[in-house]
mmCIF file of C-alpha atoms in Angstrom:
data_model
loop_
_atom_site.group_PDB
_atom_site.id
_atom_site.type_symbol
_atom_site.label_atom_id
_atom_site.label_comp_id
_atom_site.label_asym_id
_atom_site.label_seq_id
_atom_site.Cartn_x
_atom_site.Cartn_y
_atom_site.Cartn_z
ATOM 1 C CA THR A 295 -64.484 -123.480 -45.221
ATOM 2 C CA CYS A 296 -64.748 -127.458 -45.723
ATOM 3 C CA LYS A 297 -62.242 -129.467 -43.144
ATOM 4 C CA VAL A 298 -62.633 -133.375 -43.431
ATOM 5 C CA GLY A 299 -60.561 -136.510 -43.732
ATOM 6 C CA ALA A 300 -56.984 -135.481 -42.131
ATOM 7 C CA MET A 301 -58.019 -131.580 -42.210
ATOM 8 C CA ALA A 302 -60.886 -131.756 -39.876
ATOM 9 C CA ALA A 303 -58.709 -133.500 -37.111
ATOM 10 C CA PHE A 304 -57.416 -131.325 -34.389
ATOM 11 C CA ASP A 305 -61.250 -129.296 -33.993
ATOM 12 C CA GLY A 306 -64.083 -131.399 -36.669
ATOM 13 C CA GLU A 307 -65.228 -131.561 -39.660
ATOM 14 C CA THR A 308 -67.101 -128.507 -41.504
ATOM 15 C CA THR A 309 -69.221 -129.364 -44.266
ATOM 16 C CA ASP A 310 -70.430 -125.267 -44.886
ATOM 17 C CA GLY A 311 -68.043 -124.693 -47.967
ATOM 18 C CA CYS A 312 -67.207 -128.315 -49.478
ATOM 19 C CA PHE A 313 -69.970 -128.924 -52.428
ATOM 20 C CA ALA A 314 -73.444 -130.159 -52.113
ATOM 21 C CA PRO A 315 -73.195 -133.500 -51.847
ATOM 22 C CA THR A 316 -75.677 -133.173 -55.000
ATOM 23 C CA GLY A 317 -75.813 -130.773 -58.030
ATOM 24 C CA GLN A 318 -75.464 -129.958 -61.136
ATOM 25 C CA LEU A 319 -71.554 -128.360 -62.408
ATOM 26 C CA GLU A 320 -71.246 -125.985 -65.213
ATOM 27 C CA ILE A 321 -67.985 -126.824 -67.280
ATOM 28 C CA ALA A 322 -66.389 -123.993 -69.365
ATOM 29 C CA GLY A 323 -67.083 -125.040 -72.934
ATOM 30 C CA PHE A 324 -69.313 -127.049 -72.836
ATOM 31 C CA THR A 325 -73.265 -126.398 -73.385
ATOM 32 C CA THR A 326 -75.259 -129.350 -70.976
ATOM 33 C CA PHE A 327 -74.436 -129.305 -67.099
ATOM 34 C CA VAL A 328 -72.672 -132.850 -65.704
ATOM 35 C CA SER A 329 -74.596 -133.791 -62.215
ATOM 36 C CA TYR A 330 -72.827 -135.172 -59.420
ATOM 37 C CA THR A 331 -73.464 -137.393 -55.760
ATOM 38 C CA TYR A 332 -70.845 -137.704 -53.069
ATOM 39 C CA ASP A 333 -70.385 -137.825 -49.711
ATOM 40 C CA PRO A 334 -69.084 -135.292 -48.924
ATOM 41 C CA LEU A 335 -67.158 -136.908 -45.682
ATOM 42 C CA THR A 336 -65.480 -139.289 -47.883
ATOM 43 C CA GLY A 337 -65.046 -137.976 -50.519
ATOM 44 C CA ASN A 338 -62.647 -135.257 -50.241
ATOM 45 C CA LYS A 339 -59.766 -136.337 -50.507
ATOM 46 C CA ASN A 340 -58.276 -134.467 -47.516
ATOM 47 C CA GLY A 341 -56.312 -137.239 -46.767
ATOM 48 C CA ARG A 342 -53.080 -134.746 -45.922
ATOM 49 C CA SER A 343 -51.323 -133.724 -42.786
ATOM 50 C CA ILE A 344 -47.708 -131.866 -42.225
ATOM 51 C CA SER A 345 -47.344 -133.811 -38.933
ATOM 52 C CA GLY A 346 -47.733 -136.607 -42.145
ATOM 53 C CA PHE A 347 -45.496 -135.459 -44.273
ATOM 54 C CA SER A 348 -42.869 -136.913 -41.668
ATOM 55 C CA ILE A 349 -44.342 -139.832 -39.651
ATOM 56 C CA GLN A 350 -44.800 -141.155 -43.142
ATOM 57 C CA ALA A 351 -41.329 -139.670 -44.629
ATOM 58 C CA ASP A 352 -39.801 -143.711 -43.133
ATOM 59 C CA ALA A 353 -42.336 -145.637 -45.641
ATOM 60 C CA LYS A 354 -41.844 -143.342 -48.566
ATOM 61 C CA MET A 355 -38.184 -141.542 -48.499
ATOM 62 C CA ARG A 356 -35.891 -144.629 -46.791
ATOM 63 C CA THR A 357 -37.396 -148.017 -47.467
ATOM 64 C CA CYS A 358 -40.191 -147.019 -49.852
ATOM 65 C CA ASN A 359 -42.019 -149.853 -48.452
ATOM 66 C CA THR A 360 -45.501 -147.721 -50.042
ATOM 67 C CA SER A 361 -44.178 -146.534 -53.027
ATOM 68 C CA GLY A 362 -41.782 -148.666 -54.357
ATOM 69 C CA GLY A 363 -39.063 -146.158 -56.071
ATOM 70 C CA GLY A 364 -35.904 -145.276 -56.062
ATOM 71 C CA CYS A 365 -35.150 -144.765 -51.624
ATOM 72 C CA PRO A 366 -33.156 -144.961 -49.769
ATOM 73 C CA TYR A 367 -33.344 -140.474 -51.159
ATOM 74 C CA ASP A 368 -29.797 -138.605 -50.888
ATOM 75 C CA ASP A 369 -31.526 -135.755 -48.968
ATOM 76 C CA PHE A 370 -33.813 -137.375 -46.315
ATOM 77 C CA MET A 371 -30.759 -139.852 -45.780
ATOM 78 C CA LYS A 372 -27.988 -137.167 -44.151
ATOM 79 C CA PHE A 373 -31.280 -135.771 -42.359
ATOM 80 C CA TYR A 374 -31.655 -139.646 -41.350
ATOM 81 C CA ASN A 375 -27.736 -140.317 -40.515
ATOM 82 C CA TYR A 376 -27.717 -137.559 -38.556
ATOM 83 C CA TYR A 377 -30.916 -137.104 -36.325
ATOM 84 C CA GLY A 378 -30.742 -141.028 -36.530
ATOM 85 C CA VAL A 379 -34.869 -141.038 -36.901
ATOM 86 C CA SER A 380 -37.040 -140.885 -40.311
ATOM 87 C CA ASP A 381 -39.238 -138.606 -37.913
ATOM 88 C CA TYR A 382 -37.784 -136.182 -36.857
ATOM 89 C CA GLY A 383 -39.182 -133.218 -37.465
ATOM 90 C CA HIS A 384 -42.346 -134.517 -36.161
ATOM 91 C CA GLN A 385 -40.750 -135.323 -33.124
ATOM 92 C CA TRP A 386 -39.337 -131.637 -32.797
ATOM 93 C CA VAL A 387 -42.551 -130.017 -33.365
ATOM 94 C CA THR A 388 -43.938 -132.899 -30.698
ATOM 95 C CA ALA A 389 -41.316 -131.453 -28.138
ATOM 96 C CA ALA A 390 -41.886 -128.692 -28.793
ATOM 97 C CA PHE A 391 -45.877 -128.522 -27.995
ATOM 98 C CA ASP A 392 -44.902 -130.626 -24.949
ATOM 99 C CA GLY A 393 -42.271 -128.859 -23.276
ATOM 100 C CA LYS A 394 -39.982 -131.591 -23.722
ATOM 101 C CA SER A 395 -36.271 -133.146 -25.074
ATOM 102 C CA THR A 396 -36.195 -134.574 -28.057
ATOM 103 C CA SER A 397 -33.690 -138.216 -28.264
ATOM 104 C CA PHE A 398 -31.702 -137.471 -31.931
ATOM 105 C CA THR A 399 -28.702 -138.842 -32.077
ATOM 106 C CA ARG A 400 -27.392 -135.639 -32.681
ATOM 107 C CA GLY A 401 -28.707 -132.596 -32.165
ATOM 108 C CA ASN A 402 -31.263 -132.307 -29.198
ATOM 109 C CA ALA A 403 -33.081 -129.779 -27.682
ATOM 110 C CA ASN A 404 -34.225 -129.275 -24.904
ATOM 111 C CA PHE A 405 -37.623 -126.784 -24.966
ATOM 112 C CA GLY A 406 -38.083 -127.044 -21.462
ATOM 113 C CA LEU A 407 -35.380 -124.434 -21.423
ATOM 114 C CA TYR A 408 -38.049 -122.166 -23.621
ATOM 115 C CA GLY A 409 -41.458 -120.315 -22.693
ATOM 116 C CA PHE A 410 -43.622 -119.728 -25.005
ATOM 117 C CA ASP A 411 -42.009 -117.338 -26.676
ATOM 118 C CA GLY A 412 -39.190 -119.716 -28.438
ATOM 119 C CA ARG A 413 -41.195 -122.693 -27.872
ATOM 120 C CA GLU A 414 -44.047 -121.089 -29.870
ATOM 121 C CA GLN A 415 -41.355 -119.872 -33.107
ATOM 122 C CA CYS A 416 -39.594 -123.422 -32.895
ATOM 123 C CA ILE A 417 -43.101 -124.968 -33.654
ATOM 124 C CA LYS A 418 -44.296 -122.788 -35.902
ATOM 125 C CA LYS A 419 -40.282 -122.492 -37.775
ATOM 126 C CA GLY A 420 -40.443 -126.527 -37.389
ATOM 127 C CA THR A 421 -43.552 -127.226 -39.112
ATOM 128 C CA ALA A 422 -42.495 -124.993 -42.208
ATOM 129 C CA TYR A 423 -39.028 -126.189 -42.465
ATOM 130 C CA MET A 424 -37.970 -128.976 -41.071
ATOM 131 C CA ASN A 425 -41.508 -130.980 -42.275
ATOM 132 C CA VAL A 426 -42.231 -129.256 -45.438
ATOM 133 C CA TRP A 427 -39.082 -128.830 -46.911
ATOM 134 C CA MET A 428 -38.049 -132.639 -47.211
ATOM 135 C CA TYR A 429 -41.876 -132.926 -48.927
ATOM 136 C CA VAL A 430 -40.883 -130.749 -51.454
ATOM 137 C CA ILE A 431 -37.346 -132.848 -52.245
ATOM 138 C CA ARG A 432 -39.769 -136.172 -51.764
ATOM 139 C CA GLU A 433 -41.801 -135.325 -54.554
ATOM 140 C CA PHE A 434 -39.576 -134.236 -56.603
ATOM 141 C CA GLU A 435 -37.438 -137.517 -55.960
ATOM 142 C CA ASP A 436 -41.472 -138.931 -56.521
ATOM 143 C CA ALA A 437 -41.333 -137.760 -59.858
ATOM 144 C CA LEU A 438 -38.221 -139.143 -60.821
ATOM 145 C CA ASP A 439 -39.498 -142.888 -59.502
ATOM 146 C CA ASP A 440 -42.378 -142.627 -62.011
ATOM 147 C CA CYS A 441 -40.220 -140.689 -65.054
ATOM 148 C CA LYS A 442 -40.406 -142.811 -68.128
ATOM 149 C CA ARG A 443 -36.906 -142.587 -70.488
ATOM 150 C CA ASP A 444 -37.912 -141.214 -73.857
ATOM 151 C CA CYS A 445 -41.813 -141.092 -73.828
ATOM 152 C CA ILE A 446 -43.543 -137.455 -75.156
ATOM 153 C CA LYS A 447 -46.494 -138.558 -73.925
ATOM 154 C CA CYS A 448 -46.285 -141.553 -70.817
ATOM 155 C CA ASN A 449 -45.281 -139.266 -68.417
ATOM 156 C CA ASP A 450 -48.177 -136.741 -66.905
ATOM 157 C CA ASP A 451 -47.639 -138.797 -63.085
ATOM 158 C CA PRO A 452 -44.507 -137.203 -62.718
ATOM 159 C CA VAL A 453 -44.794 -134.392 -64.132
ATOM 160 C CA HIS A 454 -48.663 -133.891 -61.538
ATOM 161 C CA ALA A 455 -45.796 -135.418 -58.553
ATOM 162 C CA TRP A 456 -43.280 -132.264 -60.131
ATOM 163 C CA ASP A 457 -45.815 -129.978 -60.006
ATOM 164 C CA GLU A 458 -46.938 -130.999 -56.660
ATOM 165 C CA GLY A 459 -42.921 -129.991 -55.114
ATOM 166 C CA VAL A 460 -43.731 -126.572 -56.376
ATOM 167 C CA ALA A 461 -47.504 -126.286 -55.130
ATOM 168 C CA PHE A 462 -45.252 -127.260 -51.726
ATOM 169 C CA TYR A 463 -42.311 -124.677 -51.390
ATOM 170 C CA THR A 464 -44.770 -121.754 -52.517
ATOM 171 C CA GLY A 465 -47.945 -122.777 -51.089
ATOM 172 C CA SER A 466 -51.381 -121.257 -51.377
ATOM 173 C CA LEU A 467 -51.390 -117.453 -50.523
ATOM 174 C CA GLU A 468 -48.088 -116.334 -52.559
ATOM 175 C CA GLY A 469 -50.652 -115.919 -55.940
ATOM 176 C CA THR A 470 -49.749 -115.936 -59.405
ATOM 177 C CA ASP A 471 -46.339 -114.015 -59.431
ATOM 178 C CA GLY A 472 -45.097 -114.570 -55.630
ATOM 179 C CA SER A 473 -45.929 -111.236 -54.836
ATOM 180 C CA GLY A 474 -48.630 -112.707 -51.536
ATOM 181 C CA SER A 475 -47.502 -113.421 -47.766
ATOM 182 C CA GLY A 476 -47.237 -116.739 -48.077
ATOM 183 C CA LYS A 477 -45.871 -119.403 -44.927
ATOM 184 C CA LEU A 478 -43.479 -121.659 -46.658
ATOM 185 C CA ILE A 479 -39.679 -121.470 -47.755
ATOM 186 C CA HIS A 480 -40.542 -119.720 -51.091
ATOM 187 C CA ALA A 481 -41.574 -116.320 -48.453
ATOM 188 C CA LEU A 482 -38.447 -117.579 -46.507
ATOM 189 C CA ALA A 483 -36.397 -117.527 -49.750
ATOM 190 C CA ASP A 484 -38.364 -113.495 -50.314
ATOM 191 C CA LYS A 485 -38.039 -112.247 -47.161
ATOM 192 C CA ARG A 486 -34.048 -113.315 -46.206
ATOM 193 C CA CYS A 487 -33.408 -112.009 -49.023
ATOM 194 C CA GLN A 488 -33.740 -108.389 -47.821
ATOM 195 C CA ASN A 489 -31.606 -108.936 -45.007
ATOM 196 C CA PHE A 490 -28.801 -110.338 -47.058
ATOM 197 C CA LYS A 491 -29.182 -107.949 -49.745
ATOM 198 C CA THR A 492 -29.724 -111.127 -52.206
ATOM 199 C CA CYS A 493 -32.988 -110.072 -53.652
ATOM 200 C CA GLY A 494 -33.490 -109.800 -58.276
ATOM 201 C CA SER A 495 -32.706 -112.150 -60.420
ATOM 202 C CA GLU A 496 -28.837 -110.798 -60.648
ATOM 203 C CA GLY A 497 -28.958 -110.997 -56.284
ATOM 204 C CA ASP A 498 -28.043 -107.451 -55.763
ATOM 205 C CA LEU A 499 -31.267 -105.980 -54.362
ATOM 206 C CA VAL A 500 -33.086 -105.276 -50.637
ATOM 207 C CA GLU A 501 -36.510 -106.004 -51.940
ATOM 208 C CA GLY A 502 -38.187 -107.586 -54.153
ATOM 209 C CA ILE A 503 -38.479 -111.906 -55.290
ATOM 210 C CA SER A 504 -34.969 -113.691 -54.150
ATOM 211 C CA LYS A 505 -32.499 -114.501 -56.376
ATOM 212 C CA VAL A 506 -32.895 -117.804 -54.997
ATOM 213 C CA ASN A 507 -36.927 -118.065 -56.153
ATOM 214 C CA TYR A 508 -35.880 -116.820 -59.555
ATOM 215 C CA ASP A 509 -33.102 -119.291 -59.601
ATOM 216 C CA LEU A 510 -35.069 -122.808 -58.546
ATOM 217 C CA PHE A 511 -38.040 -121.226 -60.844
ATOM 218 C CA LEU A 512 -36.146 -121.861 -64.244
ATOM 219 C CA GLU A 513 -34.687 -125.036 -62.478
ATOM 220 C CA PHE A 514 -38.589 -126.247 -61.853
ATOM 221 C CA VAL A 515 -39.787 -125.260 -65.558
ATOM 222 C CA SER A 516 -36.630 -126.222 -66.818
ATOM 223 C CA GLY A 517 -37.572 -129.888 -65.077
ATOM 224 C CA GLN A 518 -41.123 -129.927 -65.180
ATOM 225 C CA GLU A 519 -40.253 -129.513 -69.432
ATOM 226 C CA SER A 520 -37.575 -132.765 -69.138
ATOM 227 C CA LEU A 521 -39.813 -134.821 -67.715
ATOM 228 C CA LEU A 522 -42.739 -134.177 -70.281
ATOM 229 C CA VAL A 523 -40.019 -135.295 -73.511
ATOM 230 C CA GLY A 524 -38.710 -138.304 -70.691
ATOM 231 C CA ASN A 525 -35.357 -136.608 -70.434
ATOM 232 C CA CYS A 526 -34.974 -138.753 -66.764
ATOM 233 C CA ASP A 527 -31.373 -137.707 -66.993
ATOM 234 C CA ALA A 528 -31.951 -133.486 -67.009
ATOM 235 C CA ALA A 529 -34.675 -133.932 -64.817
ATOM 236 C CA ARG A 530 -32.458 -135.430 -61.913
ATOM 237 C CA VAL A 531 -30.018 -132.239 -62.409
ATOM 238 C CA ASN A 532 -32.703 -130.295 -61.533
ATOM 239 C CA GLN A 533 -33.647 -131.761 -58.557
ATOM 240 C CA ARG A 534 -29.921 -131.936 -57.519
ATOM 241 C CA ARG A 535 -29.499 -127.607 -58.143
ATOM 242 C CA ILE A 536 -33.246 -127.553 -56.523
ATOM 243 C CA SER A 537 -32.216 -129.359 -53.323
ATOM 244 C CA GLU A 538 -28.766 -126.981 -53.116
ATOM 245 C CA LEU A 539 -31.389 -124.317 -53.764
ATOM 246 C CA MET A 540 -33.579 -124.494 -51.218
ATOM 247 C CA ALA A 541 -30.538 -124.624 -48.141
ATOM 248 C CA VAL A 542 -29.076 -120.919 -49.229
ATOM 249 C CA PRO A 543 -32.921 -119.005 -46.637
ATOM 250 C CA LEU A 544 -32.056 -121.378 -44.035
ATOM 251 C CA ILE A 545 -28.499 -120.833 -44.116
ATOM 252 C CA GLN A 546 -29.329 -116.944 -44.219
ATOM 253 C CA GLY A 547 -31.827 -117.576 -41.227
ATOM 254 C CA THR A 548 -29.349 -119.235 -39.239
ATOM 255 C CA LEU A 549 -26.701 -116.501 -39.879
ATOM 256 C CA ARG A 550 -28.753 -113.519 -38.899
ATOM 257 C CA TYR A 551 -30.282 -114.432 -36.009
ATOM 258 C CA ALA A 552 -26.338 -115.873 -34.996
ATOM 259 C CA TYR A 553 -25.511 -112.316 -35.362
ATOM 260 C CA ILE A 554 -28.983 -110.592 -33.492
ATOM 261 C CA VAL A 555 -27.768 -113.173 -30.285
ATOM 262 C CA GLU A 556 -24.570 -112.125 -30.055
ATOM 263 C CA ASN A 557 -24.118 -108.263 -31.325
ATOM 264 C CA LEU A 558 -28.589 -107.399 -31.059
ATOM 265 C CA ASP A 559 -28.756 -108.283 -27.920
ATOM 266 C CA GLY A 560 -31.334 -111.108 -28.916
ATOM 267 C CA ASP A 561 -34.189 -112.035 -26.393
ATOM 268 C CA GLU A 562 -35.525 -115.858 -26.426
ATOM 269 C CA LYS A 563 -37.374 -115.798 -29.367
ATOM 270 C CA ALA A 564 -34.086 -114.745 -31.220
ATOM 271 C CA LYS A 565 -32.443 -117.595 -30.002
ATOM 272 C CA ALA A 566 -35.506 -119.972 -31.177
ATOM 273 C CA GLU A 567 -35.696 -118.510 -34.440
ATOM 274 C CA GLY A 568 -31.599 -118.990 -34.662
ATOM 275 C CA ALA A 569 -32.112 -122.657 -33.000
ATOM 276 C CA VAL A 570 -35.184 -123.832 -35.651
ATOM 277 C CA PHE A 571 -32.936 -123.255 -39.240
ATOM 278 C CA ALA A 572 -29.947 -124.703 -37.859
ATOM 279 C CA ALA A 573 -32.117 -127.878 -37.074
ATOM 280 C CA SER A 574 -32.836 -127.110 -40.682
ATOM 281 C CA VAL A 575 -29.666 -127.232 -42.555
ATOM 282 C CA LEU A 576 -27.650 -129.573 -40.120
ATOM 283 C CA PRO A 577 -28.211 -132.242 -41.552
ATOM 284 C CA VAL A 578 -27.407 -131.305 -44.470
ATOM 285 C CA ILE A 579 -23.843 -128.965 -43.421
ATOM 286 C CA HIS A 580 -22.714 -132.556 -41.091
ATOM 287 C CA ALA A 581 -22.720 -134.591 -44.723
ATOM 288 C CA ALA A 582 -20.200 -132.689 -45.679
ATOM 289 C CA ASN A 583 -18.000 -131.029 -42.533
ATOM 290 C CA GLN A 584 -18.973 -132.788 -39.136
ATOM 291 C CA GLU A 585 -16.421 -130.425 -37.424
ATOM 292 C CA ALA A 586 -18.142 -128.148 -38.986
ATOM 293 C CA ALA A 587 -22.201 -129.105 -38.096
ATOM 294 C CA GLU A 588 -21.066 -129.667 -34.118
ATOM 295 C CA THR A 589 -19.601 -125.648 -35.021
ATOM 296 C CA ILE A 590 -22.947 -124.373 -35.975
ATOM 297 C CA TYR A 591 -24.813 -127.131 -33.092
ATOM 298 C CA GLU A 592 -22.880 -125.677 -30.063
ATOM 299 C CA ASN A 593 -23.554 -121.965 -30.781
ATOM 300 C CA MET A 594 -26.798 -122.295 -32.024
ATOM 301 C CA ARG A 595 -28.748 -125.315 -30.352
ATOM 302 C CA VAL A 596 -31.625 -124.989 -27.345
ATOM 303 C CA GLY A 597 -29.852 -123.477 -24.082
ATOM 304 C CA ALA A 598 -26.583 -121.953 -26.084
ATOM 305 C CA SER A 599 -24.323 -120.210 -23.228
ATOM 306 C CA SER A 600 -22.485 -118.302 -26.389
ATOM 307 C CA THR A 601 -22.775 -117.613 -29.734
ATOM 308 C CA VAL A 602 -20.239 -116.238 -32.027
ATOM 309 C CA PHE A 603 -20.934 -115.165 -34.706
ATOM 310 C CA ALA A 604 -17.613 -115.378 -36.322
ATOM 311 C CA ASP A 605 -17.674 -119.069 -35.844
ATOM 312 C CA VAL A 606 -20.440 -119.878 -37.341
ATOM 313 C CA LYS A 607 -19.856 -118.020 -40.019
ATOM 314 C CA ARG A 608 -16.942 -119.270 -40.565
ATOM 315 C CA ALA A 609 -18.305 -123.452 -40.199
ATOM 316 C CA PHE A 610 -20.822 -122.331 -43.535
ATOM 317 C CA GLU A 611 -18.176 -120.948 -45.599
ATOM 318 C CA SER A 612 -16.217 -124.103 -45.705
ATOM 319 C CA THR A 613 -18.458 -126.285 -46.558
ATOM 320 C CA TYR A 614 -19.693 -124.317 -49.031
ATOM 321 C CA ARG A 615 -17.948 -125.894 -51.526
ATOM 322 C CA ASP A 616 -19.144 -128.933 -50.778
ATOM 323 C CA ILE A 617 -23.160 -128.431 -50.154
ATOM 324 C CA GLY A 618 -23.305 -126.523 -53.864
ATOM 325 C CA VAL A 619 -24.440 -123.213 -53.125
ATOM 326 C CA SER A 620 -21.598 -119.736 -53.571
ATOM 327 C CA CYS A 621 -20.689 -116.902 -51.397
ATOM 328 C CA ALA A 622 -23.196 -114.953 -53.970
ATOM 329 C CA ASP A 623 -26.176 -117.088 -53.240
ATOM 330 C CA VAL A 624 -25.536 -116.743 -49.661
ATOM 331 C CA GLY A 625 -25.044 -112.761 -49.569
ATOM 332 C CA GLY A 626 -23.444 -110.995 -46.586
ATOM 333 C CA LEU A 627 -25.641 -108.974 -43.932
ATOM 334 C CA TRP A 628 -27.153 -106.407 -44.896
ATOM 335 C CA ASN A 629 -27.551 -103.010 -42.178
ATOM 336 C CA GLY A 630 -30.068 -100.428 -44.761
ATOM 337 C CA GLY A 631 -29.745 -97.906 -42.143
ATOM 338 C CA ALA A 632 -25.814 -97.563 -43.370
ATOM 339 C CA ALA A 633 -26.573 -98.864 -46.145
ATOM 340 C CA ASP A 634 -23.402 -101.407 -46.363
ATOM 341 C CA TYR A 635 -22.938 -104.381 -44.309
ATOM 342 C CA TYR A 636 -22.904 -104.882 -40.406
ATOM 343 C CA GLU A 637 -19.055 -105.169 -39.575
ATOM 344 C CA GLY A 638 -17.840 -108.574 -40.011
ATOM 345 C CA ALA A 639 -20.585 -109.737 -41.608
ATOM 346 C CA GLY A 640 -20.304 -109.553 -45.550
ATOM 347 C CA LEU A 641 -19.662 -111.518 -48.610
ATOM 348 C CA CYS A 642 -17.273 -113.827 -48.044
ATOM 349 C CA LYS A 643 -14.899 -115.095 -51.014
ATOM 350 C CA ASP A 644 -15.469 -117.594 -53.532
ATOM 351 C CA SER A 645 -14.974 -117.027 -57.541
ATOM 352 C CA SER A 646 -19.235 -115.794 -57.536
ATOM 353 C CA THR A 647 -17.402 -112.624 -55.699
ATOM 354 C CA SER A 648 -14.366 -112.161 -56.904
ATOM 355 C CA SER A 649 -13.907 -109.813 -59.684
ATOM 356 C CA GLY A 650 -11.335 -110.592 -61.911
ATOM 357 C CA SER A 651 -12.454 -114.663 -62.180
ATOM 358 C CA GLY A 652 -13.476 -113.566 -66.045
ATOM 359 C CA GLY A 653 -16.671 -115.232 -65.449
ATOM 360 C CA MET A 654 -20.029 -114.171 -67.863
ATOM 361 C CA GLY A 655 -21.275 -111.227 -66.426
ATOM 362 C CA GLY A 656 -24.506 -111.226 -64.009
ATOM 363 C CA ALA A 657 -27.029 -109.900 -66.266
ATOM 364 C CA ALA A 658 -25.205 -111.665 -69.547
ATOM 365 C CA LEU A 659 -26.224 -114.490 -67.636
ATOM 366 C CA GLY A 660 -29.264 -114.008 -66.601
ATOM 367 C CA ILE A 661 -30.613 -113.640 -70.484
ATOM 368 C CA LEU A 662 -28.226 -116.835 -70.960
ATOM 369 C CA ILE A 663 -30.638 -118.481 -68.510
ATOM 370 C CA ALA A 664 -33.994 -117.041 -69.193
ATOM 371 C CA ALA A 665 -33.455 -117.246 -73.331
ATOM 372 C CA CYS A 666 -32.387 -121.336 -72.156
ATOM 373 C CA ALA A 667 -35.295 -121.499 -70.329
ATOM 374 C CA VAL A 668 -37.860 -120.484 -73.024
ATOM 375 C CA ALA A 669 -36.223 -122.545 -74.897
ATOM 376 C CA LEU A 670 -36.734 -125.011 -72.967
ATOM 377 C CA ILE A 671 -40.469 -124.784 -72.928
ATOM 378 C CA ALA A 672 -41.025 -123.995 -76.520
ATOM 379 C CA VAL A 673 -39.439 -127.554 -77.134
ATOM 380 C CA GLY A 674 -41.686 -128.827 -75.032
ATOM 381 C CA GLY A 675 -45.119 -127.284 -75.757
ATOM 382 C CA PHE A 676 -44.281 -128.021 -79.641
ATOM 383 C CA LEU A 677 -43.948 -131.955 -78.152
ATOM 384 C CA LEU A 678 -47.252 -131.980 -76.627
ATOM 385 C CA LEU A 679 -49.239 -130.127 -79.355
ATOM 386 C CA CYS A 680 -47.990 -132.965 -81.380
ATOM 387 C CA CYS A 681 -49.165 -135.672 -79.275
ATOM 388 C CA ARG A 682 -52.393 -133.660 -78.968
ATOM 389 C CA GLU A 683 -53.203 -133.182 -82.384
ATOM 390 C CA LYS A 684 -51.980 -137.096 -83.217
ATOM 391 C CA ALA A 685 -54.750 -138.328 -80.242
ATOM 392 C CA GLY A 686 -57.388 -136.278 -82.451
ATOM 393 C CA LYS A 687 -57.255 -134.481 -79.052
ATOM 394 C CA PRO A 688 -55.563 -130.828 -80.178
ATOM 395 C CA MET A 689 -55.192 -128.234 -77.596
ATOM 396 C CA PHE A 690 -56.653 -125.508 -78.828
ATOM 397 C CA SER A 691 -59.159 -125.076 -81.964
ATOM 398 C CA PRO A 692 -61.818 -122.065 -82.986
ATOM 399 C CA ALA A 693 -64.309 -120.894 -79.926
ATOM 400 C CA ASN A 694 -67.994 -120.354 -81.232
ATOM 401 C CA GLY A 695 -68.611 -115.973 -81.280
ATOM 402 C CA MET A 696 -64.543 -115.387 -81.749
ATOM 403 C CA SER A 697 -63.122 -113.788 -84.616
#
């Protein structure tokens, strides 16, 4: 374990798992060792913390005092305008720890009404879905701020920032194929797809990787390739679609716990989960329809006197077109025992769920999207190869001992 910098803020520094202060590194493909010397306490750059994502949000997403760029960011401003503060995520979590009330402009929560079961859920899920969620978007915005148009050799920094956004979305526990047991938004999307029958590449299964994650990774790859070749406008389109899709598991989470609280005698834990999921997405809804947001808040807030699932569902659905999601994206609450949707909780109706819409079939659309992604990767890879060859640094060369 190597815990220094921000990682050591709560329980002290641990250097047992850090590189030794001095030593030699063996680098694959090289015959000589590289000697190094450094201070483990200052040389390991563990400067970030999840609380810092929120505490530094004003400077990094509203004013850009520390980073420059295209502030204020549209997605962040929805949350700033709703809550009235930039560090809403940090304030939510710390108030839940302390069992106190928040002091937002809207969307307040009195955690004194909950015991440890409820506050635990608000802390854990608030950390992941209110703090990390927004910082994912910030990394994509940072990449776009640094993107240099029509340049295929000068966009390494934007691609690095874009990759960080994907990393924060996914987390370190998912493995290389997304089948691990993560704690962040990727894992949430895969959990909720089981509840809403939106798993699989066509969004019609109750197990496996969520369609949201399939769709998001197409956008991740496409955006990365656009940045590599300096197509900043195309990457902006990817970023906007990413923001839209990232709201889906938050909506699903709110709907699930609204149903459980009203119809399945949800306990404090369930009420708290519904409250924190709602808090994570309410600013998006408020920007589209203030009345709908107020309906969801009054039904799902900490200490709500009652919860009417139908009202929450109707309020969400009234905003889908405006926030860029569809009935098929969200799905319906699935009852596995009955092999059907829960009564009153099925798919809503729009062009994505209408059989006679005349649109392209799911399988054909999936093939088309996959083909486009492959083409983008191929073009980007070719251009990168050309650049490296021209620079005298080919990406591929014969290896000794291989035939």
